Amino acid sequence: MKCLYHPTVLRTPLPASDKRRCDSAIRQFQDNPLHPGLNYERLGKNWKQNHCSIRASRELRLILAVEPDFQAPEVVVFVNMGHHDQMYQWAERQGFFTDPGEGLDMGGRALAQGSDEEHPAVLESFEDWQVFLHPDQEPLVKRQYADAARIRGAAGTGKTIVALHRAKELGHRFSGEKVLFTTFSRSLTEHLKRLYGRIPDAAVNVEFINIDRVAFSLVKPTIDRRKATEAFEQAYRAVIHGSRLEKCSADYLKDEIDKVIKGRAATREEYLDTDRFERLGRRRKFNRSDRELCWRLREAWDESMRAAAITDFTDAMIVARDLARQQTAPEYRAVIVDEAQDMTLVGMQLVRALVAGHPRNPVPPDGLLMLDDAAQRIYSGGFRLAWAGIQVSGRAEILQTNYRNTRQIVEAAKTVRGDVLPVREDNDDGAALHVQFEHEDGIRPQFIQVAKQGEISAIAEKVRELVNDCDYRPETIGVLTRSNDDCKQIRKFLERQLGIPCVLLKDMRGNDPLGKGVRVGTFDRSKGLEFRAVLIPRLGASVFPKAEDEQHHQLAFSGVADAPRELTEEEREARQLDLDRLYVGMTRAKERLYLIADESTCPEIDRARKLMD
């Protein structure tokens, strides 16, 4: 009797103790399917229906797909497991049938996740499960595209898994050439490289390089973040102080240059044309005189950097794009771009040039695949694909099944984020994409209100509960927040004062695993990751969303609270990006989600409290 596992059962969010009971039932079934304690019974009456059930405990049931028949099973696929009423209802919704070809061979690996001493390979198996490709998505991996293609999908729909398996497919399809897998983040790229290495028979000609490093390999610029910041501050004092744009924050104007002007390689004439040049993603309107001032700031900044003999990332990206366009032969046969919504226009133009060269050259078949979700955008600005010379008409797909999260987690995250989108582009519908759920039922997110300065203690208490009472390994728990400073403080307190091992997501390097400990990182660095449980502190209204810039912080009079006022368009834009980042953090949770605050929360979190315990 050959026993296989369906992806659904591998991703079922059950406590480890329940999984161990199911493991025991599976082993008992393999020894003797007719053992009376299993209560092995057929579901459905049609001869084409192949579902059966066995009992793992008084409350737990396993759903099996059995071939060729109930009495003489030759192939058994363990399909799902959970509370008996939910399992019978689920099997009925499936028509009491599962294709046995969807089963996966686990090589005798157990479902339960015990301690490292009990299961030495448990971390490997947890990461292995993260790269399982659902059979429904295999056609996307194998598909042949005549030109560039795009796959959209909400958080948890498996975009990255599709991308990794697509990389393997293209690596074998173009075995004599190079395939590039890229995204905006170094740490995310290195994490995905490690996951790719866990896919059986992964092609070796696939390179994982974040887009900045790709540019630097062509340009080799002199980058100094500190000096570049000092140069900008010098330019800001010279151009903006005393002007009408002084009411804009320095960060906002820096983003205007980085993401809008240089991010789109705009000329002065293009940028000053208020009728034709769209500032996508920017809420605050700039008239021509505003744009004139911002352009002067850009020129002054460039002059300060030249004097310091340095350049910045965006200038290097423009030079790299131009060099790639001039090469006689493309650098890569195919490129896959994950989290494409956070690329700049110039970044996407560079990607296109890496496979097609000059802008007039067509993208080769299967040459470019983008995966994105505009609801998870974490940077300002934006662009339209057509501006990058990329057309995906007839080659765009939308993933509609969430394999990671429970419905309860996603509904809370969407309610906090709101039904808005900072950038509307092409066929985006203005809201987080609608999905169906593989895991309909789960644990409601929990909001934890604590006394002032009590957030880290609450984290420690919850981590201990998860590890000691729920059999969670520390490596499957994520503590996420907005700033790196918060991450350092949380790690320091948990490790030094409470003895809870932690590692920072920002320390991911190359192929080296992070090691044991609770994962602590920013929302930005959590992109592409998932955890069984996620804890998010620092959500009091005074710190989240981002506090208003000090120059906007006006008191009605001394000793009285801030006078209420309407937010500026700049502040609305920054606020929405912070909510988008929180949405990313919340949707990293597979099973359990905890929001923590030591004071009252903002209205966006308040409106989701009805969905939390």
Coordinates of C-alpha atoms in Angstrom, one line a residue:
M1 CA 0.0 0.0 0.0
K2 CA 1.5 3.3 -1.1
C3 CA 0.8 6.2 1.2
L4 CA 0.9 9.8 0.0
Y5 CA 0.1 13.2 1.4
H6 CA -2.0 16.0 -0.1
P7 CA -0.7 19.6 0.2
T8 CA -3.9 20.4 2.2
V9 CA -3.1 18.0 5.0
L10 CA 0.5 19.3 5.1
R11 CA -0.6 22.9 5.6
T12 CA -3.4 22.2 8.1
P13 CA -3.0 24.5 11.1
L14 CA -3.5 22.0 14.0
P15 CA -1.7 22.0 17.4
A16 CA 1.3 19.6 17.4
S17 CA -0.4 17.4 19.9
D18 CA -3.3 16.8 17.5
K19 CA -0.9 16.2 14.6
R20 CA 0.9 13.6 16.7
R21 CA -2.5 11.8 17.3
C22 CA -3.1 11.9 13.5
D23 CA 0.4 10.5 13.0
S24 CA -0.4 7.6 15.3
A25 CA -3.6 6.9 13.4
I26 CA -1.7 7.0 10.1
R27 CA 0.8 4.5 11.3
Q28 CA -1.9 2.3 12.7
F29 CA -3.8 2.4 9.4
Q30 CA -0.6 1.4 7.5
D31 CA -0.3 -1.6 9.8
N32 CA -3.9 -2.6 9.7
P33 CA -6.6 -0.5 7.9
L34 CA -9.3 -2.5 9.5
H35 CA -8.2 -1.9 13.1
P36 CA -11.4 -1.4 15.0
G37 CA -10.1 1.7 16.8
L38 CA -9.8 3.6 13.5
N39 CA -13.4 3.2 12.5
Y40 CA -12.4 3.1 8.8
E41 CA -15.5 4.0 6.8
R42 CA -16.4 5.0 3.3
L43 CA -17.9 8.5 2.6
G44 CA -20.3 9.0 -0.3
K45 CA -22.2 6.4 -2.2
N46 CA -21.2 7.0 -5.9
W47 CA -18.6 4.5 -7.1
K48 CA -16.5 7.4 -8.5
Q49 CA -16.2 8.9 -5.0
N50 CA -13.0 7.9 -3.2
H51 CA -13.1 9.6 0.2
C52 CA -12.9 7.6 3.4
S53 CA -12.3 8.6 7.0
I54 CA -10.5 7.2 10.0
R55 CA -10.6 8.3 13.6
A56 CA -7.5 9.8 15.3
S57 CA -9.3 10.6 18.6
R58 CA -12.8 11.3 19.8
E59 CA -12.8 14.7 18.1
L60 CA -10.3 14.3 15.3
R61 CA -10.8 12.7 11.8
L62 CA -8.6 12.1 8.9
I63 CA -9.9 12.2 5.3
L64 CA -8.3 9.7 2.9
A65 CA -8.6 9.3 -0.9
V66 CA -8.4 5.5 -1.6
E67 CA -7.7 3.8 -4.9
P68 CA -8.7 1.5 -6.5
D69 CA -11.5 0.7 -4.0
F70 CA -12.4 0.8 -0.3
Q71 CA -11.8 -2.9 0.4
A72 CA -8.4 -3.3 -1.3
P73 CA -6.5 0.0 -1.1
E74 CA -3.3 0.2 -3.2
V75 CA -2.8 4.0 -3.1
V76 CA -3.9 6.1 -0.1
V77 CA -3.7 9.9 -0.1
F78 CA -4.1 11.5 3.4
V79 CA -6.1 14.5 2.3
N80 CA -7.2 16.5 5.3
M81 CA -7.5 16.4 9.1
G82 CA -9.3 18.2 11.8
H83 CA -12.5 18.3 13.9
H84 CA -14.9 15.5 12.8
D85 CA -17.8 17.8 11.8
Q86 CA -15.6 20.2 9.8
M87 CA -13.9 17.3 8.0
Y88 CA -17.2 15.6 7.0
Q89 CA -18.5 19.0 5.8
W90 CA -15.3 19.7 3.9
A91 CA -15.3 16.2 2.2
E92 CA -18.9 16.8 1.1
R93 CA -17.9 20.1 -0.5
Q94 CA -15.2 18.3 -2.4
G95 CA -17.8 15.8 -3.8
F96 CA -16.1 13.1 -1.7
F97 CA -13.3 12.9 -4.3
T98 CA -9.6 13.8 -4.5
D99 CA -7.4 13.1 -7.5
P100 CA -4.7 10.7 -6.1
G101 CA -2.2 12.3 -8.6
E102 CA -2.2 15.3 -6.3
G103 CA -0.5 13.3 -3.5
L104 CA 3.1 13.9 -2.4
D105 CA 5.6 11.4 -1.2
M106 CA 7.0 12.5 2.2
G107 CA 9.5 9.8 2.4
G108 CA 8.2 8.6 5.8
R109 CA 8.3 12.0 7.4
A110 CA 5.8 12.6 10.2
L111 CA 3.2 15.3 10.3
A112 CA 3.8 16.2 13.9
Q113 CA 6.4 18.8 14.8
G114 CA 8.0 18.0 18.1
S115 CA 11.2 19.3 19.5
D116 CA 14.5 19.3 17.6
E117 CA 15.7 16.4 19.8
E118 CA 12.6 14.3 18.7
H119 CA 12.8 15.3 15.1
P120 CA 16.3 16.5 14.0
A121 CA 15.1 17.4 10.5
V122 CA 12.0 19.3 11.7
L123 CA 13.3 22.7 10.6
E124 CA 14.0 21.3 7.2
S125 CA 10.6 19.8 6.9
F126 CA 8.9 23.1 7.9
E127 CA 10.8 24.9 5.1
D128 CA 10.2 22.1 2.7
W129 CA 6.5 22.6 3.2
Q130 CA 6.9 26.2 2.3
V131 CA 8.0 25.2 -1.3
F132 CA 5.3 22.6 -1.9
L133 CA 3.6 23.5 -5.2
H134 CA -0.2 22.9 -5.1
P135 CA -1.2 20.8 -8.1
D136 CA -3.7 23.4 -9.2
Q137 CA -0.8 25.8 -9.7
E138 CA 1.4 23.5 -11.7
P139 CA 0.0 24.6 -15.1
L140 CA 1.3 28.1 -14.4
V141 CA 4.8 26.7 -13.8
K142 CA 4.7 24.7 -17.1
R143 CA 3.0 27.3 -19.3
Q144 CA 4.7 28.8 -22.3
Y145 CA 4.3 32.5 -22.9
A146 CA 5.0 34.3 -26.2
D147 CA 6.1 37.5 -24.4
A148 CA 6.2 39.0 -20.9
A149 CA 3.7 37.6 -18.4
R150 CA 2.3 38.7 -15.0
I151 CA 0.9 36.8 -12.1
R152 CA -1.1 38.7 -9.4
G153 CA -2.4 37.4 -6.2
A154 CA -3.2 38.5 -2.7
A155 CA -1.0 37.6 0.3
G156 CA -0.9 33.8 0.9
T157 CA -1.9 32.7 -2.6
G158 CA 1.4 31.2 -3.4
K159 CA 2.9 33.7 -5.8
T160 CA 6.4 33.1 -4.6
I161 CA 6.1 29.3 -4.6
V162 CA 4.9 29.5 -8.2
A163 CA 7.9 31.8 -9.0
L164 CA 10.4 29.4 -7.4
H165 CA 9.1 26.4 -9.3
R166 CA 8.9 28.5 -12.5
A167 CA 12.6 29.3 -12.0
K168 CA 13.4 25.6 -11.8
E169 CA 11.3 25.0 -15.0
L170 CA 13.0 27.7 -17.0
G171 CA 16.4 26.7 -15.7
H172 CA 15.9 23.2 -17.2
R173 CA 14.1 24.6 -20.3
F174 CA 17.1 26.9 -21.0
S175 CA 19.8 24.7 -19.5
G176 CA 22.6 26.3 -21.5
E177 CA 21.8 29.8 -20.5
K178 CA 21.3 32.0 -17.4
V179 CA 18.0 32.6 -15.6
L180 CA 17.7 35.5 -13.1
F181 CA 15.4 35.6 -10.1
T182 CA 15.3 39.1 -8.6
T183 CA 13.3 41.3 -6.3
F184 CA 13.9 44.7 -4.5
S185 CA 15.3 43.3 -1.3
R186 CA 18.7 41.6 -0.6
S187 CA 17.5 39.7 2.4
L188 CA 14.3 38.4 0.7
T189 CA 16.4 37.4 -2.3
E190 CA 18.7 35.4 -0.1
H191 CA 15.8 33.7 1.7
L192 CA 14.3 32.7 -1.6
K193 CA 17.6 31.3 -2.8
R194 CA 17.7 29.1 0.3
L195 CA 14.1 27.9 -0.3
Y196 CA 14.9 27.2 -4.0
G197 CA 17.7 25.0 -2.9
R198 CA 15.1 22.7 -1.2
I199 CA 13.2 22.1 -4.4
P200 CA 14.2 18.6 -5.7
D201 CA 16.2 18.7 -8.9
A202 CA 16.5 22.5 -8.8
A203 CA 18.3 23.8 -11.9
V204 CA 21.8 25.2 -11.2
N205 CA 21.8 27.9 -13.8
V206 CA 19.3 30.1 -11.9
E207 CA 20.9 33.1 -10.2
F208 CA 19.3 34.9 -7.2
I209 CA 20.4 38.5 -7.1
N210 CA 18.5 41.5 -5.9
I211 CA 18.0 44.3 -8.4
D212 CA 20.5 46.8 -6.8
R213 CA 23.3 44.2 -6.9
V214 CA 22.4 43.5 -10.5
A215 CA 22.9 47.2 -11.3
F216 CA 26.1 47.4 -9.2
S217 CA 27.6 44.5 -11.1
L218 CA 27.3 46.6 -14.3
V219 CA 28.2 50.0 -12.9
K220 CA 30.4 49.5 -9.8
P221 CA 29.4 52.8 -8.2
T222 CA 30.8 54.5 -5.1
I223 CA 27.9 54.4 -2.6
D224 CA 28.0 56.0 0.8
R225 CA 24.6 56.3 2.5
R226 CA 25.8 58.6 5.2
K227 CA 27.5 61.1 2.8
A228 CA 24.5 60.9 0.4
T229 CA 22.2 61.8 3.3
E230 CA 24.4 64.7 4.3
A231 CA 24.5 65.9 0.7
F232 CA 20.7 65.9 0.6
E233 CA 20.4 67.8 3.8
Q234 CA 22.8 70.4 2.5
A235 CA 20.8 70.7 -0.7
Y236 CA 17.5 70.9 1.3
R237 CA 18.8 73.8 3.4
A238 CA 20.0 75.7 0.4
V239 CA 16.9 75.3 -1.8
I240 CA 13.9 74.5 0.4
H241 CA 14.3 76.5 3.6
G242 CA 12.0 79.5 3.4
S243 CA 10.2 78.3 0.3
R244 CA 6.6 77.2 -0.1
L245 CA 7.8 73.5 -0.1
E246 CA 9.1 73.9 3.4
K247 CA 5.8 72.6 4.7
C248 CA 6.6 69.2 3.0
S249 CA 8.8 66.9 5.1
A250 CA 12.3 66.3 3.9
D251 CA 11.6 62.6 3.6
Y252 CA 8.6 63.3 1.3
L253 CA 10.8 65.4 -1.0
K254 CA 13.6 62.9 -1.0
D255 CA 11.1 60.2 -2.1
E256 CA 9.8 62.6 -4.8
I257 CA 13.3 62.6 -6.2
D258 CA 14.2 58.9 -5.6
K259 CA 10.9 57.3 -6.7
V260 CA 9.3 59.8 -9.1
I261 CA 12.0 61.8 -10.8
K262 CA 15.0 59.5 -10.8
G263 CA 12.9 56.4 -10.3
R264 CA 11.4 57.1 -13.7
A265 CA 14.5 58.8 -15.2
A266 CA 12.4 61.9 -16.0
T267 CA 13.9 64.8 -17.8
R268 CA 13.3 68.3 -16.6
E269 CA 10.9 69.0 -19.5
E270 CA 8.9 65.8 -18.7
Y271 CA 8.7 66.4 -15.0
L272 CA 7.5 70.0 -15.3
D273 CA 4.7 69.1 -17.7
T274 CA 1.8 69.0 -15.2
D275 CA -0.6 67.9 -17.9
R276 CA 1.2 64.8 -19.0
F277 CA 3.5 63.7 -16.2
E278 CA 1.5 61.6 -13.7
R279 CA 3.0 61.4 -10.2
L280 CA 1.5 58.0 -9.5
G281 CA 1.2 57.2 -5.8
R282 CA 1.6 60.7 -4.7
R283 CA -1.4 62.3 -3.0
R284 CA -0.1 65.8 -2.6
K285 CA -0.5 67.8 -5.7
F286 CA 2.5 69.7 -7.1
N287 CA 1.9 72.6 -9.5
R288 CA 4.6 73.7 -11.9
S289 CA 6.3 76.0 -9.4
D290 CA 6.4 73.2 -6.8
R291 CA 8.0 71.0 -9.4
E292 CA 10.5 73.7 -10.3
L293 CA 11.6 73.8 -6.7
C294 CA 11.9 70.0 -6.4
W295 CA 13.9 69.9 -9.6
R296 CA 16.3 72.6 -8.2
L297 CA 16.6 70.4 -5.1
R298 CA 17.5 67.4 -7.2
E299 CA 20.2 69.4 -9.1
A300 CA 21.6 70.8 -5.8
W301 CA 21.7 67.3 -4.3
D302 CA 23.5 65.9 -7.4
E303 CA 26.0 68.7 -7.2
S304 CA 26.7 68.0 -3.5
M305 CA 27.2 64.3 -4.3
R306 CA 29.6 65.0 -7.1
A307 CA 31.6 67.2 -4.7
A308 CA 31.8 64.3 -2.3
A309 CA 32.7 61.9 -5.2
I310 CA 29.8 59.6 -4.5
T311 CA 26.6 58.6 -6.2
D312 CA 23.2 57.2 -5.1
F313 CA 21.3 54.0 -5.8
T314 CA 18.8 55.5 -8.2
D315 CA 21.5 57.2 -10.4
A316 CA 23.4 53.9 -10.5
M317 CA 20.2 52.1 -11.6
I318 CA 19.8 54.5 -14.5
V319 CA 23.4 54.0 -15.7
A320 CA 23.0 50.2 -15.4
R321 CA 19.8 50.3 -17.4
D322 CA 21.4 52.3 -20.2
L323 CA 24.4 49.9 -20.3
A324 CA 22.2 46.9 -20.4
R325 CA 20.3 48.4 -23.3
Q326 CA 23.5 48.9 -25.3
Q327 CA 24.8 45.3 -24.9
T328 CA 25.0 43.3 -28.1
A329 CA 23.7 40.1 -26.4
P330 CA 21.2 40.0 -23.5
E331 CA 22.7 39.1 -20.1
Y332 CA 20.0 36.6 -19.3
R333 CA 17.6 34.3 -21.2
A334 CA 14.8 34.8 -18.7
V335 CA 14.1 36.9 -15.6
I336 CA 11.6 36.4 -12.8
V337 CA 10.7 39.4 -10.7
D338 CA 9.0 38.8 -7.3
E339 CA 7.3 41.6 -5.4
A340 CA 7.3 43.6 -8.7
Q341 CA 5.0 46.3 -7.1
D342 CA 7.9 47.7 -5.2
M343 CA 10.3 48.1 -8.1
T344 CA 10.8 51.5 -9.7
L345 CA 10.1 52.1 -13.4
V346 CA 13.9 52.3 -14.1
G347 CA 14.3 49.0 -12.2
M348 CA 11.7 47.3 -14.5
Q349 CA 13.3 48.9 -17.5
L350 CA 16.6 47.4 -16.4
V351 CA 15.0 44.0 -16.0
R352 CA 13.5 44.2 -19.5
A353 CA 16.9 45.2 -20.9
L354 CA 18.6 42.2 -19.3
V355 CA 16.5 39.8 -21.5
A356 CA 15.8 42.0 -24.6
G357 CA 18.6 44.6 -24.8
H358 CA 17.5 47.7 -26.7
P359 CA 13.9 48.9 -26.0
R360 CA 12.9 48.3 -29.6
N361 CA 13.8 44.6 -29.3
P362 CA 10.9 42.3 -28.3
V363 CA 10.9 40.3 -25.0
P364 CA 11.7 36.7 -26.0
P365 CA 9.2 33.9 -25.3
D366 CA 9.1 33.1 -21.6
G367 CA 11.6 35.9 -21.1
L368 CA 10.0 37.9 -18.3
L369 CA 7.6 36.9 -15.5
M370 CA 6.4 39.5 -12.9
L371 CA 4.6 38.5 -9.7
D372 CA 3.0 41.3 -7.7
D373 CA 0.2 42.4 -5.3
A374 CA -0.4 46.1 -5.2
A375 CA -2.0 45.8 -1.7
Q376 CA 1.4 44.9 -0.4
R377 CA 3.2 47.9 -1.7
I378 CA 5.6 49.4 0.9
Y379 CA 7.3 52.2 -1.1
S380 CA 5.9 55.4 -2.5
G381 CA 5.6 56.1 -6.2
G382 CA 4.5 53.8 -9.0
F383 CA 4.5 53.2 -12.7
R384 CA 2.5 51.6 -15.5
L385 CA 3.9 48.5 -17.2
A386 CA 3.5 50.2 -20.6
W387 CA 6.0 52.9 -19.6
A388 CA 8.6 50.1 -19.1
G389 CA 7.8 48.7 -22.6
I390 CA 6.1 45.7 -21.1
Q391 CA 2.8 44.3 -22.4
V392 CA 1.0 41.4 -20.7
S393 CA -2.4 41.5 -22.4
G394 CA -3.6 37.9 -22.7
R395 CA -0.7 36.7 -20.5
A396 CA -1.9 37.9 -17.0
E397 CA -3.1 35.5 -14.3
I398 CA -4.7 36.0 -10.9
L399 CA -4.3 33.5 -8.1
Q400 CA -7.5 33.2 -6.1
T401 CA -6.8 30.6 -3.4
N402 CA -5.1 31.5 -0.1
Y403 CA -3.0 28.5 1.0
R404 CA -1.3 30.2 4.0
N405 CA -3.7 32.1 6.2
T406 CA -7.0 31.4 7.8
R407 CA -10.0 33.5 6.8
Q408 CA -10.0 35.1 10.2
I409 CA -6.4 36.4 9.8
V410 CA -7.0 37.8 6.4
E411 CA -10.3 39.5 7.2
A412 CA -8.7 41.3 10.2
A413 CA -5.7 42.4 8.0
K414 CA -7.9 43.7 5.2
T415 CA -10.2 45.5 7.7
V416 CA -7.1 47.3 9.2
R417 CA -5.7 48.2 5.8
G418 CA -8.9 49.4 4.3
D419 CA -10.3 49.0 0.8
V420 CA -8.0 51.5 -0.8
L421 CA -4.9 51.4 -3.0
P422 CA -2.3 54.2 -3.1
V423 CA -1.7 53.5 -6.8
R424 CA -4.1 52.3 -9.4
E425 CA -2.4 50.8 -12.3
D426 CA -3.7 48.8 -15.3
N427 CA -6.2 46.2 -14.0
D428 CA -5.8 46.8 -10.3
D429 CA -9.2 47.0 -8.7
G430 CA -8.5 49.5 -5.9
A431 CA -8.5 46.9 -3.1
A432 CA -6.8 43.8 -1.8
L433 CA -7.7 41.0 -4.2
H434 CA -10.5 38.6 -3.2
V435 CA -9.5 35.1 -2.5
Q436 CA -11.0 31.7 -1.5
F437 CA -9.5 29.9 1.5
E438 CA -8.0 26.4 1.8
H439 CA -8.3 26.9 5.6
E440 CA -11.8 28.3 6.2
D441 CA -11.7 27.9 10.0
G442 CA -9.0 29.0 12.4
I443 CA -8.2 30.8 15.6
R444 CA -9.4 34.4 15.7
P445 CA -6.6 37.0 15.9
Q446 CA -6.1 38.3 19.4
F447 CA -5.7 41.9 20.5
I448 CA -3.7 42.3 23.7
Q449 CA -4.1 45.5 25.7
V450 CA -1.3 46.0 28.2
A451 CA -0.2 48.6 30.7
K452 CA 2.3 51.2 29.7
Q453 CA 5.7 49.7 28.8
G454 CA 4.2 46.2 29.1
E455 CA 4.4 45.1 25.5
I456 CA 7.7 43.2 25.6
S457 CA 6.6 41.3 28.7
A458 CA 3.4 40.4 26.9
I459 CA 5.5 39.1 24.0
A460 CA 7.5 36.9 26.3
E461 CA 4.4 35.5 28.0
K462 CA 2.8 34.6 24.7
V463 CA 6.0 33.1 23.3
R464 CA 6.4 30.9 26.3
E465 CA 2.8 29.8 26.0
L466 CA 3.2 29.0 22.3
V467 CA 6.4 27.0 23.0
N468 CA 5.4 25.2 26.2
D469 CA 1.6 24.7 25.7
C470 CA 1.2 24.6 22.0
D471 CA 4.4 22.9 20.9
Y472 CA 5.6 25.7 18.7
R473 CA 9.3 25.9 17.9
P474 CA 10.7 29.4 18.4
E475 CA 11.8 29.4 14.8
T476 CA 8.2 29.3 13.7
I477 CA 7.3 32.4 15.7
G478 CA 7.8 35.9 14.3
V479 CA 7.8 39.2 16.2
L480 CA 7.3 42.0 13.7
T481 CA 7.3 45.8 14.0
R482 CA 7.9 48.9 12.0
S483 CA 11.5 50.0 12.9
N484 CA 14.9 48.4 13.2
D485 CA 15.3 50.2 16.6
D486 CA 12.2 48.5 17.9
C487 CA 13.6 45.1 16.7
K488 CA 16.9 45.6 18.5
Q489 CA 15.2 46.6 21.8
I490 CA 12.8 43.6 21.6
R491 CA 15.6 41.2 21.0
K492 CA 17.8 42.7 23.7
F493 CA 15.0 42.5 26.3
L494 CA 13.9 39.0 25.4
E495 CA 17.4 37.5 25.3
R496 CA 19.2 39.3 28.1
Q497 CA 16.4 39.7 30.7
L498 CA 14.1 36.8 29.9
G499 CA 16.5 34.2 28.3
I500 CA 14.4 33.8 25.2
P501 CA 16.7 33.2 22.1
C502 CA 16.0 35.5 19.2
V503 CA 17.5 36.3 15.8
L504 CA 17.1 39.3 13.6
L505 CA 15.7 38.9 10.1
K506 CA 18.2 41.6 8.9
D507 CA 21.0 39.2 9.7
M508 CA 20.1 36.8 6.9
R509 CA 23.2 36.3 4.8
G510 CA 23.8 34.1 1.8
N511 CA 23.0 30.4 2.4
D512 CA 23.6 30.5 6.1
P513 CA 20.5 29.7 8.1
L514 CA 19.5 32.1 10.8
G515 CA 19.7 29.4 13.5
K516 CA 17.5 28.8 16.5
G517 CA 15.4 31.5 18.1
V518 CA 12.3 33.6 17.7
R519 CA 12.4 35.7 14.4
V520 CA 12.4 39.4 15.0
G521 CA 12.2 41.9 12.1
T522 CA 10.5 44.7 10.4
F523 CA 7.4 44.4 8.3
D524 CA 9.5 45.2 5.2
R525 CA 12.0 42.3 5.9
S526 CA 9.1 39.9 6.6
K527 CA 8.0 40.0 3.0
G528 CA 8.0 36.6 1.4
L529 CA 8.2 34.9 4.8
E530 CA 5.6 33.1 6.9
F531 CA 5.3 32.0 10.5
R532 CA 3.0 29.8 12.4
A533 CA 2.4 32.6 14.9
V534 CA 3.0 36.4 14.5
L535 CA 3.1 38.9 17.3
I536 CA 3.0 42.7 16.4
P537 CA 3.7 45.2 19.2
R538 CA 4.1 49.0 19.2
L539 CA 0.6 49.6 17.8
G540 CA -0.5 52.4 20.2
A541 CA -1.9 55.5 18.4
S542 CA 1.0 57.7 19.4
V543 CA 3.5 55.5 17.4
F544 CA 1.4 53.8 14.8
P545 CA 0.7 54.9 12.1
K546 CA 3.9 57.0 11.8
A547 CA 3.7 60.0 14.0
E548 CA 3.3 63.3 12.1
D549 CA 6.4 65.2 11.3
E550 CA 7.5 67.6 14.1
Q551 CA 7.1 70.6 11.8
H552 CA 3.4 69.7 11.4
H553 CA 2.9 69.1 15.2
Q554 CA 1.1 72.2 16.3
L555 CA -0.3 72.7 19.9
A556 CA -3.4 74.7 20.4
F557 CA -1.7 76.4 23.4
S558 CA 0.7 75.3 26.0
G559 CA -0.4 72.4 28.2
V560 CA -3.4 71.4 26.0
A561 CA -3.5 68.4 23.6
D562 CA -3.0 68.9 19.9
A563 CA -5.7 70.7 18.2
P564 CA -7.6 68.3 15.9
R565 CA -7.2 69.0 12.2
E566 CA -7.5 67.3 8.9
L567 CA -4.5 65.3 7.7
T568 CA -2.6 66.7 4.8
E569 CA -2.4 64.7 1.6
E570 CA 1.3 64.0 2.3
E571 CA 0.3 62.6 5.7
R572 CA -2.5 60.5 4.2
E573 CA -0.1 59.0 1.8
A574 CA 2.4 58.1 4.5
R575 CA -0.4 56.8 6.7
Q576 CA -1.6 54.4 4.0
L577 CA 1.8 53.1 3.3
D578 CA 2.2 52.3 7.0
L579 CA -1.1 50.5 7.0
D580 CA 0.0 48.6 3.9
R581 CA 3.1 47.5 5.8
L582 CA 1.0 46.4 8.8
Y583 CA -1.1 44.4 6.3
V584 CA 2.1 42.7 5.1
G585 CA 3.1 41.8 8.7
M586 CA -0.4 40.5 9.7
T587 CA -0.6 38.3 6.7
R588 CA 2.7 36.5 7.5
A589 CA 0.7 34.5 10.2
K590 CA -0.4 31.0 9.2
E591 CA -2.3 30.1 12.4
R592 CA -2.1 32.7 15.1
L593 CA -1.9 36.4 15.1
Y594 CA -1.5 38.8 18.1
L595 CA -1.7 42.6 18.0
I596 CA -0.2 44.3 21.1
A597 CA -0.6 47.9 22.3
D598 CA 0.1 49.8 25.6
E599 CA -2.4 52.5 24.8
S600 CA -5.5 53.2 22.7
T601 CA -5.0 52.4 19.0
C602 CA -5.7 54.2 15.7
P603 CA -9.2 54.1 14.1
E604 CA -8.0 51.6 11.5
I605 CA -7.1 49.0 14.1
D606 CA -10.1 49.9 16.2
R607 CA -12.5 49.0 13.4
A608 CA -10.9 45.5 13.2
R609 CA -11.3 44.9 17.0
K610 CA -14.7 43.2 16.4
L611 CA -12.8 40.5 14.4
M612 CA -10.4 39.8 17.3
D613 CA -10.6 38.2 20.7

